[in-house]
Coordinates of C-alpha atoms in Angstrom, one line a residue:
Chain A
M1 CA -53.1 26.1 -52.8
P2 CA -50.9 25.1 -49.9
D3 CA -50.5 21.5 -49.0
S4 CA -52.7 21.6 -45.9
D5 CA -55.6 22.4 -48.1
T6 CA -55.2 19.6 -50.6
L7 CA -54.0 16.7 -48.4
A8 CA -56.0 13.5 -48.9
F9 CA -57.5 11.8 -45.8
A10 CA -54.7 9.2 -45.7
D11 CA -52.1 12.0 -45.5
R12 CA -53.9 14.2 -43.1
P13 CA -51.8 15.9 -40.4
T14 CA -52.5 15.6 -36.7
T15 CA -54.1 19.0 -36.9
S16 CA -57.1 17.6 -38.9
V17 CA -60.5 17.2 -37.2
G18 CA -60.6 13.9 -39.1
L19 CA -63.9 12.3 -40.3
V20 CA -67.0 14.4 -39.9
T21 CA -70.7 13.7 -40.5
P22 CA -73.2 16.4 -41.3
H23 CA -76.4 16.9 -39.3
V24 CA -79.7 18.3 -40.5
A25 CA -81.8 20.6 -38.3
R26 CA -85.5 21.0 -39.2
F27 CA -87.4 24.2 -38.5
D28 CA -91.2 24.2 -38.6
T29 CA -91.8 27.8 -37.5
P30 CA -92.3 30.0 -40.6
L31 CA -89.5 32.4 -41.4
A32 CA -90.6 35.8 -42.7
L33 CA -88.0 36.9 -45.3
A34 CA -86.8 40.4 -46.2
C35 CA -88.4 40.1 -49.7
G36 CA -91.9 39.8 -48.0
K37 CA -92.4 36.1 -48.6
V38 CA -92.6 33.5 -45.9
L39 CA -90.8 30.2 -45.8
P40 CA -93.2 27.9 -43.9
A41 CA -90.6 25.3 -43.0
Y42 CA -87.0 24.6 -43.8
E43 CA -83.9 22.5 -43.1
L44 CA -80.3 23.5 -42.5
I45 CA -77.5 21.1 -42.9
Y46 CA -74.5 21.7 -40.7
E47 CA -71.3 20.2 -39.3
T48 CA -69.7 20.6 -35.9
Y49 CA -66.1 20.2 -34.9
G50 CA -64.8 20.0 -31.3
T51 CA -66.9 19.7 -28.2
L52 CA -69.5 22.0 -26.8
N53 CA -68.6 22.8 -23.1
A54 CA -71.1 22.4 -20.3
E55 CA -71.8 26.2 -20.2
R56 CA -72.3 26.2 -24.0
S57 CA -70.0 29.2 -24.1
N58 CA -67.4 28.0 -26.6
A59 CA -69.3 27.8 -29.8
V60 CA -67.9 29.5 -32.9
L61 CA -70.1 30.1 -36.0
I62 CA -68.5 29.8 -39.4
C63 CA -70.3 31.7 -42.2
H64 CA -69.6 30.7 -45.7
A65 CA -69.0 32.7 -48.9
L66 CA -70.7 32.7 -52.3
S67 CA -70.1 29.1 -53.3
G68 CA -69.3 27.7 -49.9
H69 CA -71.1 25.2 -47.8
H70 CA -71.2 23.5 -44.4
H71 CA -68.2 21.3 -45.0
A72 CA -65.5 23.6 -43.7
A73 CA -63.1 21.1 -42.1
G74 CA -62.2 17.5 -42.0
Y75 CA -63.2 14.7 -44.3
H76 CA -66.5 13.0 -45.1
S77 CA -64.8 9.7 -46.0
E78 CA -61.5 8.0 -46.0
D79 CA -61.4 8.3 -49.8
D80 CA -61.7 12.1 -49.8
R81 CA -58.9 13.7 -51.7
K82 CA -59.4 17.1 -50.1
P83 CA -60.6 18.3 -46.7
G84 CA -63.3 21.0 -46.1
W85 CA -62.9 24.5 -47.5
W86 CA -61.4 26.1 -44.4
D87 CA -59.4 23.2 -43.1
A88 CA -56.3 25.6 -43.1
H89 CA -57.8 27.4 -40.1
I90 CA -60.1 24.9 -38.2
G91 CA -58.7 22.0 -36.3
P92 CA -56.8 21.0 -33.2
G93 CA -54.0 23.6 -32.6
K94 CA -55.1 25.7 -35.5
A95 CA -56.3 29.4 -35.3
I96 CA -59.9 28.2 -34.7
D97 CA -58.7 25.6 -32.2
T98 CA -61.1 22.7 -31.9
N99 CA -59.4 21.7 -28.6
R100 CA -61.0 24.9 -27.2
F101 CA -63.9 25.8 -29.5
F102 CA -67.0 24.0 -30.7
V103 CA -67.3 25.0 -34.3
V104 CA -70.6 25.1 -36.1
S105 CA -70.6 25.4 -39.9
L106 CA -73.8 25.4 -41.9
N107 CA -75.0 25.6 -45.5
N108 CA -77.1 28.7 -45.9
L109 CA -80.8 28.8 -46.9
G110 CA -81.1 28.8 -50.7
G111 CA -77.9 26.7 -50.9
C112 CA -77.5 23.6 -52.9
H113 CA -75.6 21.4 -50.5
G114 CA -78.4 20.1 -48.3
S115 CA -80.1 23.1 -46.8
T116 CA -83.5 24.1 -48.1
G117 CA -83.0 25.8 -51.4
P118 CA -84.1 25.8 -55.1
V119 CA -83.3 22.1 -55.5
S120 CA -85.5 21.2 -52.6
H121 CA -89.1 20.0 -52.9
N122 CA -91.7 22.7 -52.4
P123 CA -94.6 21.1 -50.5
E124 CA -97.1 23.7 -51.7
T125 CA -96.6 23.0 -55.4
G126 CA -95.4 19.4 -55.2
R127 CA -92.6 20.3 -57.6
Q128 CA -89.0 21.5 -57.0
W129 CA -88.7 25.1 -55.8
G130 CA -86.5 26.0 -58.7
P131 CA -86.8 29.7 -59.7
E132 CA -89.7 30.1 -57.3
F133 CA -87.5 29.8 -54.2
P134 CA -87.7 33.2 -52.5
M135 CA -84.8 35.7 -52.6
V136 CA -82.9 35.4 -49.4
T137 CA -80.7 38.1 -48.0
V138 CA -77.8 38.2 -45.5
S139 CA -80.4 39.3 -42.8
D140 CA -82.5 36.2 -43.6
W141 CA -79.5 34.0 -43.3
V142 CA -78.6 35.4 -39.9
A143 CA -82.1 35.0 -38.7
S144 CA -82.1 31.3 -39.7
Q145 CA -78.6 30.9 -38.2
A146 CA -80.0 32.3 -34.9
R147 CA -82.7 29.7 -34.9
L148 CA -80.0 27.0 -35.4
A149 CA -78.2 28.4 -32.4
D150 CA -81.4 28.2 -30.4
Q151 CA -81.8 24.6 -31.4
L152 CA -78.3 23.8 -30.4
G153 CA -78.8 25.6 -27.1
I154 CA -76.2 28.3 -27.9
E155 CA -77.2 31.6 -26.4
R156 CA -74.1 33.5 -27.5
W157 CA -71.4 32.7 -30.0
A158 CA -67.9 32.9 -28.6
A159 CA -67.1 34.2 -32.0
A160 CA -68.8 34.6 -35.4
V161 CA -66.2 34.2 -38.2
G162 CA -66.5 34.6 -42.0
G163 CA -64.7 35.6 -45.1
S164 CA -66.2 37.5 -48.1
L165 CA -70.0 37.1 -48.1
G166 CA -69.4 35.2 -44.9
G167 CA -67.9 38.3 -43.4
M168 CA -71.1 40.2 -44.3
Q169 CA -73.1 37.7 -42.3
V170 CA -70.8 38.3 -39.3
M171 CA -71.4 42.1 -39.6
Q172 CA -75.1 41.4 -39.7
W173 CA -75.0 39.3 -36.6
T174 CA -73.3 42.1 -34.6
M175 CA -76.1 44.5 -35.6
T176 CA -79.2 42.2 -35.4
Y177 CA -78.2 40.1 -32.4
P178 CA -75.4 42.1 -30.7
E179 CA -75.9 40.3 -27.3
R180 CA -75.4 36.9 -29.0
V181 CA -71.9 37.5 -30.4
A182 CA -68.9 37.8 -28.1
N183 CA -66.4 38.4 -30.9
A184 CA -66.6 39.1 -34.6
V185 CA -64.0 38.2 -37.3
V186 CA -64.7 39.8 -40.7
I187 CA -62.2 38.7 -43.4
A188 CA -61.8 40.0 -47.0
A189 CA -65.3 41.5 -46.9
T190 CA -66.9 44.8 -47.7
P191 CA -69.8 46.8 -46.1
R192 CA -71.4 47.0 -49.5
L193 CA -70.7 46.0 -53.1
S194 CA -69.3 48.6 -55.5
A195 CA -70.8 49.2 -58.9
Q196 CA -68.0 47.1 -60.3
N197 CA -68.8 44.2 -58.0
I198 CA -72.5 44.3 -59.0
A199 CA -71.5 44.6 -62.6
F200 CA -69.4 41.4 -62.4
N201 CA -72.3 39.6 -60.7
E202 CA -74.7 40.8 -63.4
V203 CA -72.5 39.3 -66.1
A204 CA -72.5 36.0 -64.2
R205 CA -76.3 36.1 -63.9
Q206 CA -76.8 37.0 -67.5
A207 CA -74.5 34.1 -68.6
I208 CA -76.7 31.7 -66.7
R209 CA -80.1 33.2 -67.6
S210 CA -79.3 33.4 -71.3
D211 CA -78.2 29.8 -71.5
P212 CA -80.9 28.0 -73.7
E213 CA -80.8 25.2 -71.1
F214 CA -81.9 27.6 -68.3
F215 CA -85.7 27.4 -69.2
D216 CA -86.4 30.3 -66.9
G217 CA -85.0 28.4 -64.0
W218 CA -87.1 25.2 -64.6
Y219 CA -84.1 23.3 -66.1
A220 CA -84.6 20.4 -63.7
E221 CA -88.0 19.7 -65.1
H222 CA -86.4 19.5 -68.5
D223 CA -83.8 17.1 -67.2
T224 CA -81.0 19.4 -68.0
V225 CA -78.7 22.1 -66.4
P226 CA -77.5 25.4 -67.8
K227 CA -74.0 24.1 -67.8
R228 CA -72.6 26.6 -70.3
G229 CA -74.1 29.6 -68.4
L230 CA -72.9 28.4 -65.0
K231 CA -69.4 27.7 -66.5
L232 CA -69.1 31.2 -67.8
A233 CA -70.4 32.6 -64.6
R234 CA -67.8 30.7 -62.7
M235 CA -65.0 31.7 -65.1
V236 CA -65.7 35.4 -64.8
G237 CA -66.1 35.1 -61.0
H238 CA -62.9 33.2 -60.8
I239 CA -60.9 35.9 -62.5
T240 CA -62.0 38.3 -59.8
Y241 CA -60.9 35.9 -57.0
L242 CA -57.3 35.8 -58.2
S243 CA -54.8 38.7 -58.5
E244 CA -53.1 39.6 -61.7
D245 CA -49.8 38.6 -60.2
A246 CA -51.1 35.3 -59.0
M247 CA -52.4 34.5 -62.5
G248 CA -49.2 35.7 -64.1
S249 CA -46.9 33.6 -61.9
K250 CA -49.2 30.6 -62.2
F251 CA -49.8 30.6 -66.0
G252 CA -47.9 33.5 -67.5
R253 CA -48.4 33.2 -71.3
D254 CA -47.6 29.5 -71.2
L255 CA -49.0 27.6 -74.1
R256 CA -50.4 24.0 -73.9
S257 CA -48.5 23.0 -77.1
D258 CA -45.3 24.4 -78.6
D259 CA -46.9 26.4 -81.4
L260 CA -49.8 28.8 -81.9
N261 CA -52.7 27.1 -83.6
F262 CA -54.4 30.2 -84.9
G263 CA -57.8 28.9 -83.7
F264 CA -60.2 29.3 -80.8
D265 CA -59.5 26.1 -79.0
V266 CA -57.6 26.2 -75.8
E267 CA -54.1 27.5 -76.4
F268 CA -53.0 29.3 -73.3
Q269 CA -52.7 27.5 -70.0
V270 CA -54.9 30.1 -68.3
E271 CA -57.7 29.3 -70.7
S272 CA -57.4 25.7 -69.9
Y273 CA -57.4 26.4 -66.2
L274 CA -60.5 28.6 -66.4
R275 CA -62.4 26.2 -68.5
Y276 CA -61.5 23.4 -66.1
Q277 CA -62.7 25.5 -63.1
G278 CA -65.9 26.4 -65.0
D279 CA -66.6 22.8 -66.1
T280 CA -66.1 21.4 -62.6
F281 CA -68.3 24.0 -61.0
S282 CA -71.1 23.7 -63.6
T283 CA -71.9 20.2 -62.7
A284 CA -71.4 20.6 -58.9
F285 CA -73.4 23.8 -58.2
D286 CA -77.0 24.8 -58.8
A287 CA -77.7 27.7 -61.2
N288 CA -80.7 29.0 -59.2
T289 CA -78.6 29.0 -56.0
Y290 CA -75.8 30.9 -57.8
L291 CA -78.3 33.5 -58.9
L292 CA -79.7 33.9 -55.4
M293 CA -76.3 34.1 -53.7
T294 CA -75.1 36.9 -56.1
K295 CA -78.3 38.8 -55.4
A296 CA -77.7 38.5 -51.6
L297 CA -74.3 40.0 -52.2
D298 CA -75.7 42.9 -54.2
Y299 CA -78.4 43.7 -51.7
F300 CA -76.2 43.8 -48.6
D301 CA -75.8 47.4 -47.4
P302 CA -76.5 47.9 -43.7
S303 CA -75.9 51.6 -44.1
A304 CA -78.9 52.0 -46.5
T305 CA -81.5 52.3 -43.7
Q306 CA -79.3 54.9 -41.9
G307 CA -78.9 57.3 -44.8
G308 CA -75.6 55.8 -45.8
D309 CA -74.1 56.2 -42.4
L310 CA -72.4 52.9 -41.7
A311 CA -71.2 54.0 -38.2
K312 CA -74.8 54.5 -37.3
A313 CA -75.8 51.1 -38.6
L314 CA -73.1 49.5 -36.5
A315 CA -74.1 51.4 -33.4
P316 CA -75.8 48.3 -31.8
A317 CA -72.7 46.2 -32.0
Q318 CA -71.1 45.3 -28.7
C319 CA -68.3 42.9 -29.4
P320 CA -64.6 43.3 -30.3
F321 CA -64.0 43.0 -34.1
L322 CA -61.1 41.7 -36.0
I323 CA -61.0 42.9 -39.6
V324 CA -58.6 41.4 -42.1
S325 CA -57.9 42.2 -45.7
F326 CA -55.3 41.1 -48.3
T327 CA -53.1 43.4 -50.2
T328 CA -53.8 41.9 -53.7
D329 CA -57.5 41.4 -53.2
W330 CA -59.2 43.6 -55.9
R331 CA -62.6 42.0 -55.5
F332 CA -63.0 43.4 -52.0
P333 CA -59.8 45.4 -51.7
P334 CA -58.2 46.6 -48.4
S335 CA -59.8 50.0 -48.8
R336 CA -63.3 48.5 -48.4
S337 CA -62.2 46.8 -45.2
R338 CA -60.8 50.1 -44.1
E339 CA -64.2 51.7 -44.7
L340 CA -65.6 49.2 -42.2
V341 CA -62.8 49.8 -39.8
D342 CA -63.3 53.6 -39.9
A343 CA -67.1 53.2 -39.4
L344 CA -66.3 51.0 -36.3
T345 CA -63.9 53.5 -34.9
R346 CA -66.3 56.3 -35.5
A347 CA -68.9 54.3 -33.6
G348 CA -66.4 53.8 -30.8
K349 CA -66.3 50.0 -31.1
A350 CA -63.4 47.8 -30.2
V351 CA -61.7 46.9 -33.5
S352 CA -58.4 45.7 -34.8
Y353 CA -57.4 45.6 -38.4
A354 CA -54.6 43.9 -40.3
N355 CA -53.9 44.1 -44.0
I356 CA -52.1 40.9 -44.9
D357 CA -49.4 40.7 -47.6
S358 CA -50.5 37.9 -50.0
P359 CA -50.1 37.4 -53.7
H360 CA -53.3 35.3 -53.9
G361 CA -56.0 38.0 -54.3
H362 CA -59.4 37.5 -52.8
D363 CA -58.8 33.7 -52.6
A364 CA -56.1 34.5 -49.9
F365 CA -58.8 34.3 -47.2
L366 CA -59.2 30.6 -47.9
L367 CA -55.5 29.8 -47.6
S368 CA -52.9 29.6 -44.9
N369 CA -50.3 32.4 -44.6
P370 CA -48.0 32.8 -41.6
R371 CA -49.2 36.4 -40.7
Y372 CA -52.8 35.6 -41.4
D373 CA -52.7 32.5 -39.2
A374 CA -50.9 34.4 -36.4
I375 CA -53.3 37.3 -36.2
L376 CA -56.3 35.0 -36.3
S377 CA -54.8 32.8 -33.6
A378 CA -53.9 35.8 -31.5
F379 CA -57.5 37.1 -31.7
M380 CA -59.1 33.7 -31.1
S381 CA -56.8 32.9 -28.2
R382 CA -57.5 36.2 -26.5
A383 CA -61.2 35.5 -27.0
A384 CA -60.9 32.1 -25.4
R385 CA -58.9 33.6 -22.5
E386 CA -61.5 36.3 -21.9
L387 CA -64.4 33.8 -22.0
N388 CA -62.4 31.5 -19.6
L389 CA -62.5 28.6 -22.0
A390 CA -60.5 25.6 -20.9
E391 CA -59.4 22.9 -23.3
T392 CA -62.2 20.5 -24.0
G393 CA -61.9 17.0 -25.2
G394 CA -61.5 13.7 -23.4
D395 CA -64.1 11.2 -22.6
E396 CA -66.5 13.3 -20.6
A397 CA -66.5 16.0 -23.2
G398 CA -67.2 13.3 -25.8
K399 CA -70.4 12.4 -23.9
D400 CA -71.6 16.0 -24.1
K401 CA -71.3 15.9 -27.8
A402 CA -73.2 12.6 -28.0
S403 CA -76.1 14.1 -25.9
L404 CA -76.2 17.1 -28.2
E405 CA -76.5 15.0 -31.3
E406 CA -79.6 13.4 -29.8
T407 CA -81.3 16.8 -29.5
P408 CA -84.1 16.8 -32.1
Chain B
M1 CA -42.1 48.2 -15.8
M2 CA -42.9 50.4 -18.8
R3 CA -40.4 52.4 -20.8
A4 CA -39.4 55.6 -19.0
D5 CA -41.2 57.9 -21.5
L6 CA -44.3 55.8 -21.3
E7 CA -44.4 56.1 -17.5
L8 CA -44.5 59.8 -17.8
I9 CA -47.1 59.8 -20.5
Y10 CA -49.2 57.5 -18.4
D11 CA -49.5 60.3 -15.8
W12 CA -50.5 62.8 -18.4
V13 CA -53.5 60.9 -19.7
P14 CA -56.7 61.7 -17.8
E15 CA -59.0 59.0 -16.4
G16 CA -61.5 57.8 -19.0
A17 CA -59.9 59.6 -21.9
H18 CA -60.5 58.5 -25.5
V19 CA -57.1 58.4 -27.1
L20 CA -55.3 57.6 -30.3
D21 CA -51.8 56.1 -29.9
L22 CA -49.8 56.6 -33.0
A23 CA -47.1 54.0 -33.4
C24 CA -48.4 52.1 -30.4
G25 CA -45.9 49.3 -30.7
D26 CA -46.9 46.2 -28.7
G27 CA -49.8 48.1 -27.0
E28 CA -48.4 48.2 -23.5
L29 CA -49.3 51.8 -22.8
L30 CA -52.8 51.5 -24.1
E31 CA -53.4 48.2 -22.2
T32 CA -52.1 49.8 -18.9
L33 CA -54.2 52.9 -19.5
A34 CA -57.3 50.8 -20.2
K35 CA -56.8 48.6 -17.2
N36 CA -56.0 51.3 -14.6
K37 CA -57.6 54.5 -15.9
G38 CA -60.5 53.3 -18.0
V39 CA -59.0 54.9 -21.1
T40 CA -60.5 53.8 -24.5
G41 CA -59.2 54.3 -28.0
Y42 CA -57.0 52.8 -30.7
G43 CA -53.4 52.2 -31.5
L44 CA -52.1 52.7 -35.0
E45 CA -49.2 50.6 -36.0
I46 CA -47.4 49.3 -39.1
D47 CA -45.1 46.8 -37.5
H48 CA -46.6 43.3 -37.9
D49 CA -45.2 41.9 -34.7
G50 CA -46.5 45.0 -32.8
I51 CA -50.0 44.5 -34.3
N52 CA -50.0 40.9 -33.4
A53 CA -48.9 41.6 -29.8
C54 CA -51.7 44.2 -29.5
V55 CA -54.4 41.8 -30.8
A56 CA -53.0 39.1 -28.4
R57 CA -53.4 41.4 -25.4
G58 CA -56.8 42.7 -26.5
V59 CA -55.7 46.2 -27.4
S60 CA -57.6 47.7 -30.4
V61 CA -55.0 48.2 -33.1
I62 CA -55.3 49.4 -36.7
E63 CA -52.7 48.7 -39.3
H64 CA -52.0 52.2 -40.6
N65 CA -49.1 54.0 -42.1
L66 CA -48.7 57.4 -40.4
D67 CA -47.3 59.0 -43.5
D68 CA -50.8 58.5 -45.0
G69 CA -52.1 61.1 -42.4
L70 CA -55.1 60.8 -40.1
S71 CA -57.8 61.7 -42.6
S72 CA -59.9 58.7 -41.6
F73 CA -60.3 60.3 -38.1
C74 CA -62.8 63.1 -37.6
D75 CA -62.0 66.5 -36.1
N76 CA -62.1 66.5 -32.3
S77 CA -63.0 62.9 -32.1
Y78 CA -60.4 62.1 -29.4
D79 CA -59.3 63.7 -26.1
Q80 CA -55.6 63.1 -26.8
V81 CA -53.4 61.9 -29.5
I82 CA -50.2 60.3 -28.3
M83 CA -47.2 59.7 -30.5
T84 CA -44.1 58.1 -29.0
Q85 CA -40.8 57.8 -30.9
A86 CA -42.3 58.2 -34.3
L87 CA -42.1 62.0 -35.1
Q88 CA -38.5 61.6 -36.4
A89 CA -39.5 58.8 -38.8
L90 CA -42.3 60.7 -40.5
R91 CA -42.0 62.3 -43.9
R92 CA -43.7 65.5 -42.6
P93 CA -43.6 65.8 -38.9
D94 CA -45.0 69.3 -39.0
K95 CA -48.1 68.2 -40.9
M96 CA -48.6 65.3 -38.5
L97 CA -48.6 67.8 -35.6
D98 CA -51.4 69.7 -37.3
E99 CA -53.3 66.5 -37.9
M100 CA -52.9 65.4 -34.3
L101 CA -54.3 68.6 -33.0
R102 CA -57.1 68.5 -35.5
V103 CA -58.2 65.1 -34.2
A104 CA -57.8 66.1 -30.5
E105 CA -57.3 69.2 -28.5
E106 CA -54.1 67.8 -26.9
G107 CA -51.1 65.9 -28.1
I108 CA -48.3 64.1 -26.4
I109 CA -45.1 63.6 -28.4
T110 CA -41.8 62.0 -27.6
F111 CA -38.7 61.8 -29.8
P112 CA -35.0 61.4 -29.5
N113 CA -33.3 64.7 -28.7
F114 CA -30.5 65.1 -31.3
A115 CA -28.8 67.7 -29.2
Y116 CA -28.2 65.3 -26.3
W117 CA -24.6 65.7 -25.2
R118 CA -23.5 62.2 -26.2
H119 CA -24.9 62.9 -29.7
R120 CA -23.0 66.2 -29.8
I121 CA -19.7 64.4 -28.9
H122 CA -20.3 61.9 -31.7
L123 CA -20.9 64.6 -34.2
G124 CA -18.9 67.5 -32.8
L125 CA -15.7 65.9 -31.7
R126 CA -15.5 62.6 -33.4
G127 CA -17.2 63.7 -36.7
Y128 CA -19.6 60.8 -37.0
M129 CA -23.4 60.7 -37.1
P130 CA -24.5 59.8 -33.6
V131 CA -25.3 56.2 -32.7
S132 CA -26.8 55.7 -29.3
K133 CA -29.5 53.8 -27.3
S134 CA -32.1 56.3 -28.5
L135 CA -30.7 56.4 -32.1
P136 CA -29.4 52.9 -32.7
H137 CA -29.2 52.9 -36.5
A138 CA -26.4 53.7 -38.9
W139 CA -27.0 56.7 -41.1
Y140 CA -27.7 54.7 -44.2
D141 CA -30.4 52.4 -42.8
T142 CA -32.0 54.6 -40.2
P143 CA -35.8 55.1 -40.3
N144 CA -35.2 58.4 -38.4
I145 CA -35.2 60.9 -41.3
H146 CA -36.2 64.0 -39.5
L147 CA -34.0 64.4 -36.5
S148 CA -34.6 67.4 -34.3
T149 CA -33.7 68.8 -30.9
F150 CA -35.6 69.8 -27.8
N151 CA -35.2 73.4 -28.9
D152 CA -36.2 72.8 -32.5
F153 CA -39.5 71.3 -31.4
E154 CA -40.2 74.2 -29.0
H155 CA -39.6 76.5 -31.9
L156 CA -42.0 74.7 -34.1
C157 CA -44.7 74.8 -31.5
R158 CA -44.2 78.5 -31.0
E159 CA -44.4 79.0 -34.8
K160 CA -47.6 77.1 -34.9
G161 CA -49.0 79.0 -32.0
L162 CA -49.4 75.9 -29.9
M163 CA -49.4 75.9 -26.1
I164 CA -46.8 73.8 -24.4
V165 CA -48.6 72.4 -21.4
D166 CA -45.8 70.2 -20.1
R167 CA -42.3 69.2 -21.2
A168 CA -39.8 66.8 -19.8
V169 CA -36.8 64.8 -20.8
G170 CA -35.7 61.3 -20.2
V171 CA -32.2 60.2 -19.7
G172 CA -31.7 56.5 -20.1
D173 CA -34.0 55.1 -17.5
H174 CA -33.9 58.1 -15.2
Q175 CA -36.4 60.6 -16.5
G176 CA -36.4 64.1 -15.1
H177 CA -32.8 64.0 -13.7
W178 CA -31.7 67.4 -12.2
K179 CA -29.2 68.2 -14.9
S180 CA -31.7 67.6 -17.6
R181 CA -34.2 69.8 -16.0
L182 CA -31.7 72.6 -16.0
W183 CA -30.4 72.1 -19.5
P184 CA -32.9 69.8 -21.2
N185 CA -31.5 70.4 -24.7
L186 CA -28.1 69.2 -23.6
F187 CA -28.8 66.5 -21.0
G188 CA -32.1 65.1 -22.2
E189 CA -31.9 62.0 -24.3
I190 CA -35.6 61.7 -25.0
A191 CA -37.8 64.8 -25.4
I192 CA -41.4 64.6 -24.1
F193 CA -43.9 67.3 -24.9
R194 CA -47.5 67.9 -24.1
V195 CA -49.0 70.4 -26.4
R196 CA -52.4 71.9 -26.9
R197 CA -54.0 74.2 -29.5
R198 CA -54.9 77.6 -28.3

């Protein structure tokens, strides 16, 4: 990971949004979900960076990926050792420039970072939702995000931006609410998962569901978590996020000690790394949420209702698109982004596409890279210019933000 | 001020046309066409700076290697396909010509004319591979692997049964100079063709 992603608060550069505080929005209008169930009420946790202008025309929506959340940029406390997950691209002077844009980043429904999800209390049963939390899809997320936009008084996003599963939400926005998105950025995504993608997700799900501590999803009531399952799920997932080259250059065949032990304990550095990643994740993420998120990935296929014709599915879209892929991404490889690009050109939509050289595989979308930063900046600057967005900030703008925060 | 060959092409693209611009560079032509003539379409480019410049000016550009063909574009899906100064750098220029006229009825192609008199002097009198404004590279690092002449291209079009709607040459910054109209193969530095399938 580059330095900008790992700098502690004390060492933050001037391009950091600094300290941020999450907000919670409550929704009491029932939300009908794609699965047929209805969520009577729910909460979404979100953060904002920058200042909403008087016309409310400079808002940018950030959609998160599988294990992401609302904390995309800045720090929660001065003791934080790392900034938000997309700090490389959000901040003053960065590609998503908070001097110009008002950035909104939320945790999706079904998440485990503060939005209503399996770890929330179900008022109807008086217990945790757990495995009874309804399946949520990309369309459901977009519908809930639209309600958040309504509550914030944002009629149209200056841009919707997302990587991986986040990119799918951006695609969905342009189809469901075409008039509410002025620009769309879809990074390292795919218009639908391949059989191989679904297969990897199924291995992850089986790892979780076969853990004896899973208790059919009621692990919380047994005061436990399916740590082993979640760890395995993360380990297999993590392999798909990195490229073979990246793994090779990072770990090679390096051993932790000088000699082979002829045993099954950790010997190779890559084993140690994967176990560490899995362990960290298994205590920080909810297993039911992980199951839901992987299903949302599997189900996403906007072409399905159009007889497999993606161009037809994208027909309602009105905004210019930027599609970005990374050369060594084998989870959602460049060819999948190109499918999306070809569908968009067939549909006659404004679209630009860049395939960025990066050794970092799928994870490249999270990192900084000169060409990636440049193309994102070029697209966002052009968007700002076309929307006549001036630089915000200063005292008066600060007041706007304060009044927004008081909005119930 | 656009490059001389682009000025000429600008006039050849009809109002409101849907075009593909192969090797669109920094997107200047497409931007001008979109602004003044309501032209829509896409540029294909492989150069990173060119792609970035297109995105910055709001021109739709797709990173694409022309040697991979145009299979991702459907038959007759565009009014015109334009290709400026790229023919000579392709692995199979003849196949690209077929592809261009599969995707659109009409194609506009520009390339450096190898039979330009200065090039002839370089090769014929001095005995060296020509280096000029239109062919600025040394023989060993040039991307221009399929050099041809005004006459060669006409010959290829005839072989393929294509109709040459228009042809012109550019000489430095003065396109259509009288000498070049008379003897385009000798006095034209840049060859510009508008071709159509019959």
